[in-house]
XYZ file of C-alpha atoms in Angstrom:
356
model
C -0.056 0.068 0.110
C 1.332 3.636 -0.845
C 1.253 6.430 1.418
C -1.715 8.767 1.976
C -1.906 11.261 -0.383
C -0.120 14.645 0.205
C -2.119 17.208 1.686
C -3.382 20.194 -0.462
C -0.658 22.891 1.444
C 2.281 20.160 0.507
C 1.562 19.922 -3.550
C -0.011 23.314 -3.893
C 1.643 25.271 -7.353
C 3.971 27.980 -6.860
C 5.723 26.275 -3.816
C 8.510 28.794 -2.962
C 11.292 26.137 -2.798
C 10.372 24.695 -6.019
C 10.191 28.199 -7.591
C 13.529 29.212 -6.126
C 15.485 26.079 -7.344
C 13.697 26.699 -11.073
C 14.223 30.260 -11.155
C 18.223 30.441 -9.425
C 19.875 27.240 -11.198
C 21.796 27.633 -14.341
C 20.596 25.122 -16.818
C 23.863 23.442 -16.818
C 23.259 23.020 -13.166
C 19.601 21.558 -13.555
C 21.144 19.000 -16.221
C 23.657 18.028 -14.005
C 21.722 17.532 -11.101
C 19.383 15.360 -13.061
C 22.067 13.345 -14.417
C 23.594 12.607 -10.924
C 20.350 12.428 -9.293
C 18.313 10.123 -12.351
C 20.819 8.485 -14.759
C 23.697 7.859 -12.261
C 21.649 7.116 -8.800
C 18.308 5.750 -10.339
C 16.314 8.181 -8.194
C 13.380 10.249 -9.581
C 13.410 14.113 -9.787
C 11.433 15.645 -6.998
C 8.651 18.315 -7.376
C 11.242 20.975 -7.555
C 13.666 19.331 -9.885
C 10.811 18.772 -12.131
C 9.378 22.114 -12.098
C 13.271 23.153 -12.911
C 13.453 20.884 -16.078
C 9.918 22.366 -17.101
C 11.538 25.512 -16.926
C 14.535 25.199 -19.167
C 14.876 27.158 -22.495
C 14.340 26.198 -25.616
C 18.277 26.060 -25.814
C 18.325 23.090 -23.766
C 16.014 21.118 -25.017
C 18.527 18.795 -27.236
C 20.382 18.164 -23.961
C 17.548 17.419 -21.863
C 15.975 14.992 -24.646
C 18.917 13.128 -24.738
C 19.722 12.860 -21.004
C 15.830 11.619 -20.710
C 16.498 8.998 -23.524
C 19.811 7.930 -21.455
C 17.766 7.515 -18.490
C 14.748 5.325 -20.196
C 17.483 2.839 -21.793
C 19.692 2.883 -18.532
C 16.754 1.875 -16.316
C 13.724 0.568 -18.453
C 15.834 -0.766 -21.527
C 15.327 -0.582 -25.295
C 12.142 -1.968 -25.707
C 8.976 -0.396 -26.588
C 5.379 -1.793 -25.273
C 2.690 -1.422 -27.910
C -0.935 -1.620 -26.550
C -4.501 -0.913 -28.623
C -7.532 0.200 -27.057
C -11.311 -0.325 -27.604
C -14.326 1.271 -26.536
C -16.806 -1.100 -24.805
C -19.233 1.348 -24.062
C -18.931 4.631 -25.684
C -20.558 8.310 -24.246
C -23.435 8.819 -22.241
C -21.065 9.241 -19.219
C -22.423 10.925 -16.248
C -19.090 12.601 -15.245
C -18.225 16.036 -16.307
C -14.521 15.619 -17.219
C -14.301 18.982 -19.022
C -11.845 17.605 -21.746
C -13.963 14.802 -22.563
C -16.205 14.451 -25.510
C -18.070 11.246 -23.908
C -19.591 13.331 -21.132
C -23.355 13.366 -20.966
C -23.630 16.655 -19.637
C -22.096 18.301 -22.610
C -23.385 19.000 -26.078
C -20.950 16.676 -28.139
C -21.274 14.622 -31.300
C -20.362 11.548 -29.437
C -23.464 9.238 -28.640
C -23.813 6.415 -26.364
C -23.216 3.035 -28.098
C -22.090 -0.831 -26.807
C -19.713 -3.185 -28.412
C -20.553 -6.540 -28.333
C -18.223 -9.420 -27.034
C -17.323 -10.649 -30.686
C -16.150 -7.527 -31.812
C -14.039 -7.390 -28.934
C -12.531 -10.526 -29.550
C -12.003 -9.154 -33.263
C -10.123 -6.123 -31.939
C -8.127 -8.011 -29.775
C -6.815 -10.086 -32.632
C -6.280 -7.018 -34.801
C -4.266 -5.410 -32.048
C -2.326 -8.598 -31.549
C -1.542 -8.814 -34.804
C 0.644 -5.490 -34.705
C 2.940 -7.006 -32.246
C 1.058 -5.389 -29.347
C 1.371 -7.079 -25.571
C -2.011 -5.022 -24.259
C -5.269 -4.702 -25.260
C -7.273 -2.138 -22.998
C -11.103 -2.144 -22.758
C -12.232 0.932 -21.735
C -15.779 2.074 -20.840
C -17.024 5.859 -20.452
C -18.758 5.421 -16.931
C -18.238 6.757 -13.097
C -18.041 2.911 -12.458
C -19.002 -0.393 -13.605
C -22.601 -1.480 -12.626
C -23.312 -5.310 -13.247
C -24.378 -5.302 -16.776
C -20.870 -3.755 -17.434
C -19.134 -6.168 -15.257
C -21.237 -8.878 -16.855
C -20.128 -7.647 -20.040
C -16.282 -7.675 -19.024
C -16.471 -10.949 -17.510
C -17.657 -12.667 -20.784
C -15.266 -10.508 -23.275
C -12.256 -10.879 -21.006
C -13.178 -14.857 -20.798
C -13.448 -14.403 -24.669
C -10.501 -12.731 -25.370
C -7.940 -14.866 -23.380
C -9.366 -18.354 -25.162
C -9.008 -16.696 -28.260
C -5.791 -14.219 -28.650
C -2.030 -14.362 -27.513
C -2.473 -11.048 -25.514
C -2.773 -9.151 -22.422
C -6.144 -7.865 -21.090
C -6.232 -4.438 -19.572
C -9.263 -2.434 -18.517
C -10.354 1.282 -17.743
C -13.767 1.355 -16.070
C -13.766 4.022 -13.919
C -13.760 4.097 -9.749
C -14.198 0.718 -8.505
C -15.527 -0.700 -5.392
C -13.305 -3.233 -3.774
C -15.338 -6.271 -4.572
C -14.872 -5.258 -8.105
C -11.253 -4.723 -7.917
C -11.092 -8.491 -6.381
C -13.357 -9.478 -9.416
C -10.954 -8.318 -12.007
C -7.899 -9.256 -10.511
C -9.345 -12.581 -10.324
C -10.642 -12.792 -13.815
C -7.061 -12.228 -14.764
C -6.893 -8.619 -15.682
C -3.174 -7.746 -16.243
C -3.226 -4.113 -16.002
C -6.076 -1.374 -14.931
C -5.977 2.201 -16.138
C -7.512 5.063 -14.154
C -5.702 8.361 -14.392
C -4.922 11.152 -12.160
C -5.703 13.377 -15.183
C -3.970 16.572 -13.242
C -2.477 17.833 -10.360
C -4.790 17.896 -7.292
C -4.728 21.230 -6.897
C -6.164 21.524 -10.316
C -8.646 18.813 -10.438
C -11.738 21.106 -9.320
C -11.006 23.367 -12.331
C -10.949 19.897 -14.469
C -13.639 17.887 -12.879
C -16.375 18.520 -10.284
C -18.552 15.448 -10.243
C -15.969 13.418 -8.406
C -12.873 13.964 -6.498
C -9.216 13.602 -6.912
C -9.114 11.633 -3.688
C -11.718 9.141 -5.151
C -9.111 8.233 -8.428
C -6.528 7.996 -6.182
C -8.317 5.250 -3.689
C -9.240 3.395 -6.738
C -5.359 3.310 -7.901
C -4.439 2.248 -4.516
C -6.940 -0.862 -4.215
C -5.779 -1.694 -7.623
C -2.151 -1.926 -6.992
C -3.042 -3.710 -3.316
C -4.975 -6.563 -5.595
C -1.710 -7.147 -7.461
C -3.080 -5.763 -10.975
C -0.444 -3.698 -12.817
C -1.692 -0.083 -12.188
C -1.457 2.423 -15.223
C -2.037 5.801 -14.093
C -1.512 9.185 -16.227
C -2.092 12.467 -16.902
C -3.507 14.880 -19.436
C -1.635 18.184 -20.351
C -2.990 21.255 -21.798
C -5.863 21.417 -19.503
C -4.995 25.037 -17.751
C -2.449 23.415 -15.445
C 0.572 25.677 -14.667
C 4.092 24.568 -15.127
C 3.903 24.217 -11.184
C 0.981 21.871 -11.347
C 2.815 19.832 -14.022
C 5.570 19.235 -11.689
C 2.971 18.569 -8.885
C 1.318 16.108 -10.768
C 4.914 14.178 -11.752
C 5.274 14.285 -8.152
C 1.973 12.884 -7.190
C 2.253 10.074 -9.639
C 5.732 9.314 -8.303
C 4.482 8.812 -5.369
C 1.549 6.593 -6.367
C 4.339 4.252 -8.127
C 2.420 2.804 -11.154
C 3.616 0.723 -13.766
C 2.450 2.622 -16.644
C 2.227 6.392 -16.914
C 0.009 7.161 -20.045
C 0.757 10.637 -21.671
C -2.273 12.675 -23.100
C -2.006 15.964 -24.649
C -5.211 17.926 -24.680
C -6.898 17.142 -28.418
C -9.866 20.040 -27.815
C -13.057 18.531 -28.444
C -16.088 20.713 -29.930
C -19.043 20.970 -27.437
C -16.678 20.424 -24.388
C -15.742 23.370 -22.024
C -12.153 23.054 -23.181
C -13.457 23.113 -26.810
C -11.381 26.374 -27.722
C -8.122 25.454 -25.724
C -4.941 25.971 -27.708
C -2.957 22.387 -28.281
C 0.217 21.973 -25.575
C 3.015 23.856 -27.782
C 5.668 21.155 -29.179
C 8.401 22.325 -27.120
C 6.334 22.444 -24.003
C 5.036 19.043 -25.136
C 8.727 17.515 -25.281
C 9.758 19.132 -22.245
C 7.114 17.664 -20.515
C 8.093 14.015 -21.917
C 11.575 14.445 -20.519
C 10.636 15.827 -17.211
C 8.077 12.860 -16.811
C 10.741 10.477 -17.654
C 13.024 12.211 -15.333
C 10.453 11.978 -12.339
C 9.556 8.168 -12.937
C 12.772 6.825 -14.486
C 11.662 2.822 -14.448
C 7.767 3.561 -15.360
C 6.645 2.485 -18.699
C 6.028 5.939 -20.247
C 3.303 5.858 -22.807
C 2.615 7.955 -25.957
C -1.216 8.277 -25.846
C -3.959 10.796 -26.981
C -3.144 14.152 -28.788
C 0.229 13.488 -29.473
C -0.246 13.685 -33.531
C -1.836 17.098 -33.056
C 0.458 18.462 -30.548
C 3.816 16.882 -31.992
C 3.232 16.119 -35.668
C 6.625 15.624 -36.750
C 8.380 15.700 -33.815
C 6.854 12.894 -32.385
C 10.324 10.831 -32.932
C 11.848 13.302 -30.814
C 9.283 12.270 -28.194
C 10.574 8.632 -28.756
C 13.987 9.853 -28.244
C 13.184 11.819 -25.346
C 11.797 9.132 -22.467
C 8.820 7.486 -24.228
C 8.745 3.372 -24.198
C 5.366 2.828 -25.147
C 2.749 3.761 -27.666
C -0.974 3.224 -28.038
C -1.225 2.166 -31.816
C -4.356 2.878 -33.970
C -7.573 5.196 -33.330
C -8.125 6.259 -29.602
C -11.887 6.184 -28.187
C -13.248 9.228 -29.967
C -10.087 10.665 -31.596
C -7.930 9.276 -34.864
C -4.674 8.351 -34.087
C -2.019 7.682 -36.405
C -2.220 3.785 -38.417
C -0.283 1.184 -36.734
C 1.636 0.732 -39.507
C 2.990 4.149 -39.329
C 4.123 3.690 -35.568
C 5.434 0.040 -36.034
C 7.777 1.574 -39.104
C 8.798 4.736 -37.073
C 10.000 2.170 -34.451
C 11.721 -0.053 -36.732
C 13.546 3.280 -38.475
C 14.520 4.228 -34.442
C 15.840 0.604 -34.155
C 13.598 -0.069 -31.223
C 12.679 -3.410 -30.345
C 9.006 -4.383 -29.756
C 8.470 -5.781 -26.154
C 7.177 -9.793 -26.540
C 4.063 -11.279 -25.015
C 6.358 -13.780 -23.183
C 8.483 -10.934 -21.709
C 5.340 -9.428 -20.088
C 4.399 -12.353 -18.098
């Protein structure tokens, strides 16, 4: 079991110590500190160190990305984990996550729909054919009811009988009984993102709390499932809050951290927000790698519009996992394009056997 969540005053943005370190240290000193702590010592940067990295000037970006890549290679190795995701239940969600077009509270074009079990199995087969080792079943819900748990139960069993791939789930907030059942049915990994820093959470979601998300994450880890817990950047947070989130994720110790970048969706409260600037996105990738040296750091939603042709730089700046194909309500790059990128970079795809 991890420690209790940090209190609000411990993680508030604009912390005086963090700001002082970031403002006073020279770029060379910041990078040298990160090299000693993370590359050589294997210790993730603390909140102040992450903030200093996020505030580095553009002139230091190439050196920063190279350091983050060295950290990834030393503490994670060269392999890249490939995953596909599928939406079992789309739209009509009762929550009000302001970035999400699946919320039933917003006037977005996404409409409620359910996928049947044969379609789940077919999608898992297609995902495995790309070389992926993970297939994640996602549902747009606050948490699963009995109908959803029944369909997940049937779907997981059918996929396990037909396809050689790890099955993951993302079904919202869970009860202890649901956590135990998912673990018993062989779900390999559970995704439940913190989304944003605790101090910023109420500006992004009002229908549930950051603490409720943290509680589900702790139950998942205690039950023996791998925990996937990540972030969405570009939802109005400050650099201080990005550093806060990285520190909170490090405290939680997830097996995987998916990094999403806001892809503004029509009809949502954040529909007019600008995408994260490419250089800021690359700095964030490197900073999260330096905060989480041993964690799977996955390219996720929004990378296509945020980074464009700079995606390769992210792969060479700390990323060691990708979601291939489409996302839940938005288009991703074709799986073939990502696989070609990995081949061109001579990055081996993690095998299914090595995940067992």
